[in-house]
Amino acid sequence: MSGSGSEVARVRRFNRVVGERVGVLQERFHGTDRPYGQARLLWEIGEAGAPLDVRRLRQRLGLDSGYVSRLLRALEADGLVVVEPLVSDRRVRTARLTERGRAEWDLLDRRSDEAAGSLLAPLSAAQRGRLVAAMAEVDRLLTAGTVALDEVPPDHPDAEWCLRGYFAELQERFDSGFDPARSLLPDAGELRPPRGLFVVARLHGEPVGCAGLKLPPGGAAEVKRMWVAPRVRGLGLARRFLAELEQRAVGHGARLLRLDTNRALGEAIGLYRAYGFEEVEAFNDEPYAHHWFEKRIG
């Protein structure tokens, strides 16, 4: 179990208070005709604004397929949702709101605003500011805790999606632009076991970042192509990637971890130094690199 006994007790108390105050214990959530599970699913489908892949819906909420199916059947029975196969791939089921479902979604939206306002109303302006700031911090930390790191082949669709985002950002930020053909890109074999590995970060099943590690036999391990999508920056994911890759490198017997970077990436340079990397002389001919770092590990 992670966390001390007092920390766990505080978390449990927080969960009880929040559950009570936001109304999840009520049989009819926010005065609607349905419990929280159905209302939450209805909200998620309506917020998408388009037919939503049921698999993505299940991943987004962290629910098992059987429970989601039961919730969807209840919403369908009330005429709020239509579940149907995707035209282009009938193996994929999608869910969308009916006109009646949209009307109930609008009601749920209004009631949710009213409920949020009732939490703030008894407090002073200073207390409201503290509560909202604390909620934002809790949201950020809980979101960070739901990100999963998975090792995948470097040609996996999620890996390729991340790399496209990475290259596009370098093209925008580097003074000279970025051409992958000029860079010392590792070939696919260098980021596959046993010569290396590639890790993708996923939030609710969607890719949000990546990092590669070269593991040359008897040589220094090297971090390559580490990138975090802009929408999830601030969650500590880059530092988590470095910790994961360092642990993997130590497990493969490496005693030195290296990386290179461009001067335009000031945030990354600050992170590397804070994480214990020291700047060294150039150890490769990467045309886009201005700084080279290494760290003793293990």
Tab-separated table of C-alpha atoms in Angstrom:
chain	number	residue	atom	x	y	z
A	1	MET	CA	0.000	0.000	0.000
A	2	SER	CA	1.333	3.464	-0.939
A	3	GLY	CA	1.090	6.289	1.581
A	4	SER	CA	1.176	6.311	5.372
A	5	GLY	CA	-1.793	5.303	7.498
A	6	SER	CA	-2.653	8.946	8.252
A	7	GLU	CA	-2.479	9.855	4.555
A	8	VAL	CA	-4.767	6.992	3.586
A	9	ALA	CA	-7.230	7.990	6.322
A	10	ARG	CA	-7.303	11.570	5.037
A	11	VAL	CA	-7.935	10.394	1.478
A	12	ARG	CA	-10.785	8.162	2.621
A	13	ARG	CA	-12.378	10.999	4.595
A	14	PHE	CA	-12.038	13.306	1.583
A	15	ASN	CA	-13.734	10.709	-0.633
A	16	ARG	CA	-16.651	10.387	1.791
A	17	VAL	CA	-17.151	14.139	2.086
A	18	VAL	CA	-17.016	14.682	-1.670
A	19	GLY	CA	-19.367	11.788	-2.387
A	20	GLU	CA	-21.889	13.191	0.092
A	21	ARG	CA	-21.621	16.835	-1.042
A	22	VAL	CA	-21.840	16.225	-4.793
A	23	GLY	CA	-24.877	13.991	-4.499
A	24	VAL	CA	-23.644	10.576	-5.628
A	25	LEU	CA	-25.421	8.945	-2.663
A	26	GLN	CA	-28.810	10.150	-3.862
A	27	GLU	CA	-31.047	7.709	-5.706
A	28	ARG	CA	-31.954	10.485	-8.133
A	29	PHE	CA	-28.870	12.500	-9.025
A	30	HIS	CA	-29.477	16.273	-9.005
A	31	GLY	CA	-33.217	15.666	-8.897
A	32	THR	CA	-33.318	13.793	-12.217
A	33	ASP	CA	-34.997	10.419	-12.669
A	34	ARG	CA	-31.762	8.424	-12.683
A	35	PRO	CA	-28.827	7.492	-10.412
A	36	TYR	CA	-25.355	8.936	-10.760
A	37	GLY	CA	-23.949	6.182	-13.018
A	38	GLN	CA	-26.563	6.717	-15.699
A	39	ALA	CA	-26.356	10.504	-15.398
A	40	ARG	CA	-22.561	10.430	-15.725
A	41	LEU	CA	-22.752	8.280	-18.850
A	42	LEU	CA	-25.424	10.515	-20.344
A	43	TRP	CA	-23.251	13.555	-19.676
A	44	GLU	CA	-20.192	12.020	-21.313
A	45	ILE	CA	-22.099	11.048	-24.455
A	46	GLY	CA	-23.707	14.472	-24.747
A	47	GLU	CA	-20.509	16.396	-24.129
A	48	ALA	CA	-18.848	14.631	-27.087
A	49	GLY	CA	-21.347	16.292	-29.418
A	50	ALA	CA	-21.075	13.399	-31.908
A	51	PRO	CA	-21.497	9.605	-31.865
A	52	LEU	CA	-19.022	8.297	-29.294
A	53	ASP	CA	-17.139	5.007	-29.578
A	54	VAL	CA	-18.404	2.854	-26.698
A	55	ARG	CA	-14.891	1.486	-26.144
A	56	ARG	CA	-13.540	5.011	-25.707
A	57	LEU	CA	-16.428	5.793	-23.393
A	58	ARG	CA	-15.580	2.786	-21.236
A	59	GLN	CA	-11.884	3.724	-21.154
A	60	ARG	CA	-12.682	7.342	-20.338
A	61	LEU	CA	-14.699	6.370	-17.270
A	62	GLY	CA	-12.653	3.332	-16.260
A	63	LEU	CA	-15.651	0.995	-16.280
A	64	ASP	CA	-15.956	-2.656	-17.281
A	65	SER	CA	-17.858	-3.500	-20.446
A	66	GLY	CA	-20.697	-5.323	-18.681
A	67	TYR	CA	-21.533	-2.357	-16.455
A	68	VAL	CA	-21.396	0.098	-19.363
A	69	SER	CA	-23.714	-2.162	-21.355
A	70	ARG	CA	-26.239	-2.204	-18.504
A	71	LEU	CA	-26.124	1.577	-18.169
A	72	LEU	CA	-26.561	2.037	-21.916
A	73	ARG	CA	-29.519	-0.358	-21.988
A	74	ALA	CA	-31.213	1.648	-19.237
A	75	LEU	CA	-30.675	4.903	-21.165
A	76	GLU	CA	-31.883	3.283	-24.386
A	77	ALA	CA	-35.013	1.975	-22.656
A	78	ASP	CA	-35.844	5.533	-21.596
A	79	GLY	CA	-35.371	6.784	-25.159
A	80	LEU	CA	-32.353	8.937	-24.315
A	81	VAL	CA	-29.578	7.170	-26.207
A	82	VAL	CA	-29.172	5.229	-29.455
A	83	VAL	CA	-26.424	2.601	-29.648
A	84	GLU	CA	-25.558	1.497	-33.187
A	85	PRO	CA	-22.620	0.165	-35.219
A	86	LEU	CA	-20.266	2.580	-36.953
A	87	VAL	CA	-21.035	2.784	-40.667
A	88	SER	CA	-17.394	2.371	-41.703
A	89	ASP	CA	-16.677	-0.486	-39.261
A	90	ARG	CA	-19.658	-2.417	-37.921
A	91	ARG	CA	-17.507	-4.018	-35.226
A	92	VAL	CA	-17.378	-0.630	-33.492
A	93	ARG	CA	-20.448	0.426	-31.481
A	94	THR	CA	-21.229	4.096	-31.000
A	95	ALA	CA	-23.618	5.918	-28.672
A	96	ARG	CA	-25.389	9.205	-29.348
A	97	LEU	CA	-28.127	11.211	-27.669
A	98	THR	CA	-31.659	11.344	-29.016
A	99	GLU	CA	-33.606	14.607	-28.998
A	100	ARG	CA	-35.109	13.566	-25.680
A	101	GLY	CA	-31.642	12.690	-24.408
A	102	ARG	CA	-30.340	16.132	-25.367
A	103	ALA	CA	-33.189	17.767	-23.431
A	104	GLU	CA	-32.295	15.756	-20.325
A	105	TRP	CA	-28.612	16.567	-20.843
A	106	ASP	CA	-29.476	20.275	-20.822
A	107	LEU	CA	-31.451	19.783	-17.596
A	108	LEU	CA	-28.527	17.911	-16.044
A	109	ASP	CA	-26.202	20.720	-17.101
A	110	ARG	CA	-28.356	23.347	-15.376
A	111	ARG	CA	-28.794	21.267	-12.239
A	112	SER	CA	-25.041	20.628	-12.076
A	113	ASP	CA	-24.357	24.380	-12.229
A	114	GLU	CA	-26.875	24.917	-9.429
A	115	ALA	CA	-25.282	22.184	-7.311
A	116	ALA	CA	-21.811	23.650	-7.817
A	117	GLY	CA	-23.124	27.067	-6.877
A	118	SER	CA	-24.651	25.667	-3.671
A	119	LEU	CA	-21.204	24.442	-2.607
A	120	LEU	CA	-19.732	27.917	-3.049
A	121	ALA	CA	-22.607	30.056	-1.788
A	122	PRO	CA	-22.045	29.664	2.009
A	123	LEU	CA	-18.362	30.593	1.713
A	124	SER	CA	-16.662	33.972	1.726
A	125	ALA	CA	-14.898	35.191	-1.410
A	126	ALA	CA	-11.533	34.194	0.082
A	127	GLN	CA	-12.825	30.737	0.996
A	128	ARG	CA	-14.307	30.255	-2.469
A	129	GLY	CA	-10.945	31.107	-4.011
A	130	ARG	CA	-9.161	28.629	-1.747
A	131	LEU	CA	-11.678	25.880	-2.489
A	132	VAL	CA	-11.557	26.346	-6.258
A	133	ALA	CA	-7.741	26.452	-6.231
A	134	ALA	CA	-7.624	23.298	-4.094
A	135	MET	CA	-10.045	21.548	-6.436
A	136	ALA	CA	-7.879	22.466	-9.419
A	137	GLU	CA	-4.836	21.001	-7.667
A	138	VAL	CA	-6.699	17.808	-6.752
A	139	ASP	CA	-7.921	17.514	-10.344
A	140	ARG	CA	-4.368	17.900	-11.647
A	141	LEU	CA	-2.903	15.329	-9.257
A	142	LEU	CA	-5.664	12.766	-9.725
A	143	THR	CA	-5.344	13.137	-13.500
A	144	ALA	CA	-1.594	12.588	-13.230
A	145	GLY	CA	-2.269	9.391	-11.315
A	146	THR	CA	-4.458	7.987	-14.081
A	147	VAL	CA	-1.771	8.221	-16.786
A	148	ALA	CA	-0.435	4.770	-17.691
A	149	LEU	CA	2.985	4.079	-19.228
A	150	ASP	CA	3.002	1.155	-21.662
A	151	GLU	CA	5.857	-0.302	-23.671
A	152	VAL	CA	4.897	-0.601	-27.342
A	153	PRO	CA	6.675	-1.189	-30.652
A	154	PRO	CA	7.902	2.105	-32.176
A	155	ASP	CA	5.612	1.563	-35.169
A	156	HIS	CA	2.500	1.137	-33.015
A	157	PRO	CA	-0.250	3.604	-34.093
A	158	ASP	CA	-0.123	5.392	-30.712
A	159	ALA	CA	3.664	5.713	-30.962
A	160	GLU	CA	3.405	7.090	-34.482
A	161	TRP	CA	0.745	9.573	-33.382
A	162	CYS	CA	3.036	10.853	-30.629
A	163	LEU	CA	6.027	11.104	-32.949
A	164	ARG	CA	4.040	13.129	-35.475
A	165	GLY	CA	3.140	15.556	-32.701
A	166	TYR	CA	6.754	15.637	-31.547
A	167	PHE	CA	8.134	16.378	-35.012
A	168	ALA	CA	5.484	19.051	-35.641
A	169	GLU	CA	6.402	20.830	-32.413
A	170	LEU	CA	10.120	20.735	-33.208
A	171	GLN	CA	9.403	22.152	-36.663
A	172	GLU	CA	7.605	25.053	-35.001
A	173	ARG	CA	10.053	25.716	-32.165
A	174	PHE	CA	13.491	25.203	-33.708
A	175	ASP	CA	15.058	28.277	-35.317
A	176	SER	CA	15.972	26.232	-38.389
A	177	GLY	CA	12.809	24.111	-38.429
A	178	PHE	CA	13.074	20.351	-38.170
A	179	ASP	CA	13.595	17.738	-40.849
A	180	PRO	CA	13.517	14.150	-39.521
A	181	ALA	CA	15.648	13.058	-42.461
A	182	ARG	CA	18.570	15.196	-41.187
A	183	SER	CA	18.312	14.113	-37.567
A	184	LEU	CA	20.099	11.123	-36.034
A	185	LEU	CA	16.824	9.259	-35.659
A	186	PRO	CA	17.172	5.742	-34.269
A	187	ASP	CA	15.846	3.135	-36.665
A	188	ALA	CA	12.956	0.962	-35.521
A	189	GLY	CA	15.276	-1.840	-34.431
A	190	GLU	CA	17.160	0.448	-32.035
A	191	LEU	CA	13.996	1.082	-30.024
A	192	ARG	CA	12.927	-2.551	-29.818
A	193	PRO	CA	14.197	-5.150	-27.339
A	194	PRO	CA	16.946	-6.059	-26.819
A	195	ARG	CA	18.554	-2.944	-28.362
A	196	GLY	CA	16.072	-0.514	-26.876
A	197	LEU	CA	12.456	0.148	-26.033
A	198	PHE	CA	9.678	2.644	-26.622
A	199	VAL	CA	7.116	3.782	-24.046
A	200	VAL	CA	3.796	5.539	-24.666
A	201	ALA	CA	1.818	7.424	-22.020
A	202	ARG	CA	-1.959	7.042	-22.200
A	203	LEU	CA	-4.666	9.022	-20.442
A	204	HIS	CA	-8.089	7.353	-20.548
A	205	GLY	CA	-6.762	5.101	-23.299
A	206	GLU	CA	-5.591	7.997	-25.492
A	207	PRO	CA	-1.869	8.582	-26.249
A	208	VAL	CA	-0.483	11.739	-24.633
A	209	GLY	CA	3.287	11.291	-24.748
A	210	CYS	CA	6.201	9.056	-25.614
A	211	ALA	CA	9.848	8.323	-24.872
A	212	GLY	CA	12.421	5.966	-26.334
A	213	LEU	CA	15.532	4.376	-24.870
A	214	LYS	CA	18.544	3.048	-26.757
A	215	LEU	CA	20.347	0.211	-24.994
A	216	PRO	CA	23.580	-0.507	-26.895
A	217	PRO	CA	25.397	-3.554	-25.467
A	218	GLY	CA	28.082	-2.451	-23.031
A	219	GLY	CA	27.494	1.249	-23.722
A	220	ALA	CA	25.608	4.193	-22.265
A	221	ALA	CA	21.827	4.140	-22.471
A	222	GLU	CA	20.370	7.074	-24.379
A	223	VAL	CA	16.999	8.818	-24.068
A	224	LYS	CA	15.428	9.564	-27.446
A	225	ARG	CA	12.242	11.220	-28.676
A	226	MET	CA	10.724	12.186	-25.339
A	227	TRP	CA	7.586	14.279	-25.830
A	228	VAL	CA	4.497	15.220	-23.818
A	229	ALA	CA	1.342	16.533	-25.491
A	230	PRO	CA	0.665	20.195	-24.607
A	231	ARG	CA	-2.728	19.435	-23.076
A	232	VAL	CA	-1.227	17.294	-20.295
A	233	ARG	CA	1.855	19.347	-19.473
A	234	GLY	CA	2.134	20.236	-15.822
A	235	LEU	CA	1.304	16.711	-14.645
A	236	GLY	CA	4.942	15.746	-14.075
A	237	LEU	CA	4.868	13.310	-16.966
A	238	ALA	CA	8.300	14.221	-18.384
A	239	ARG	CA	9.934	13.563	-15.016
A	240	ARG	CA	8.006	10.306	-14.784
A	241	PHE	CA	9.320	9.283	-18.212
A	242	LEU	CA	12.888	9.967	-17.076
A	243	ALA	CA	12.401	7.901	-13.916
A	244	GLU	CA	10.899	5.034	-15.927
A	245	LEU	CA	13.684	5.050	-18.514
A	246	GLU	CA	16.378	5.292	-15.836
A	247	GLN	CA	14.900	2.276	-14.051
A	248	ARG	CA	14.738	0.338	-17.322
A	249	ALA	CA	18.338	1.278	-18.162
A	250	VAL	CA	19.584	0.157	-14.743
A	251	GLY	CA	17.692	-3.096	-15.190
A	252	HIS	CA	19.604	-3.690	-18.416
A	253	GLY	CA	22.939	-3.095	-16.694
A	254	ALA	CA	23.599	0.452	-17.944
A	255	ARG	CA	25.550	2.749	-15.639
A	256	LEU	CA	25.318	5.925	-17.691
A	257	LEU	CA	22.249	7.651	-19.145
A	258	ARG	CA	22.677	10.215	-21.917
A	259	LEU	CA	20.572	12.591	-23.986
A	260	ASP	CA	20.971	15.573	-26.293
A	261	THR	CA	18.679	18.535	-26.832
A	262	ASN	CA	18.178	21.806	-28.694
A	263	ARG	CA	18.682	25.226	-27.105
A	264	ALA	CA	15.079	26.159	-27.963
A	265	LEU	CA	13.781	23.605	-25.451
A	266	GLY	CA	14.490	25.589	-22.309
A	267	GLU	CA	11.922	23.782	-20.164
A	268	ALA	CA	13.477	20.428	-21.030
A	269	ILE	CA	16.980	21.681	-20.273
A	270	GLY	CA	15.814	22.881	-16.849
A	271	LEU	CA	14.194	19.525	-16.161
A	272	TYR	CA	17.317	17.564	-17.099
A	273	ARG	CA	19.478	19.624	-14.765
A	274	ALA	CA	16.971	19.372	-11.931
A	275	TYR	CA	16.810	15.605	-12.438
A	276	GLY	CA	20.554	15.225	-11.953
A	277	PHE	CA	21.936	15.336	-15.488
A	278	GLU	CA	25.196	17.196	-16.020
A	279	GLU	CA	26.160	18.944	-19.246
A	280	VAL	CA	29.089	17.316	-21.058
A	281	GLU	CA	30.955	17.585	-24.338
A	282	ALA	CA	29.172	16.450	-27.466
A	283	PHE	CA	29.039	12.652	-27.728
A	284	ASN	CA	27.338	12.489	-31.144
A	285	ASP	CA	26.900	14.496	-34.349
A	286	GLU	CA	23.203	15.328	-33.961
A	287	PRO	CA	22.769	18.440	-36.165
A	288	TYR	CA	19.885	19.783	-34.087
A	289	ALA	CA	21.629	19.431	-30.706
A	290	HIS	CA	23.262	22.297	-28.799
A	291	HIS	CA	23.492	20.617	-25.390
A	292	TRP	CA	24.543	17.124	-24.355
A	293	PHE	CA	23.838	15.663	-20.916
A	294	GLU	CA	24.622	12.529	-18.974
A	295	LYS	CA	23.820	11.064	-15.573
A	296	ARG	CA	25.456	8.286	-13.579
A	297	ILE	CA	22.819	5.703	-12.686
A	298	GLY	CA	22.535	2.456	-10.766
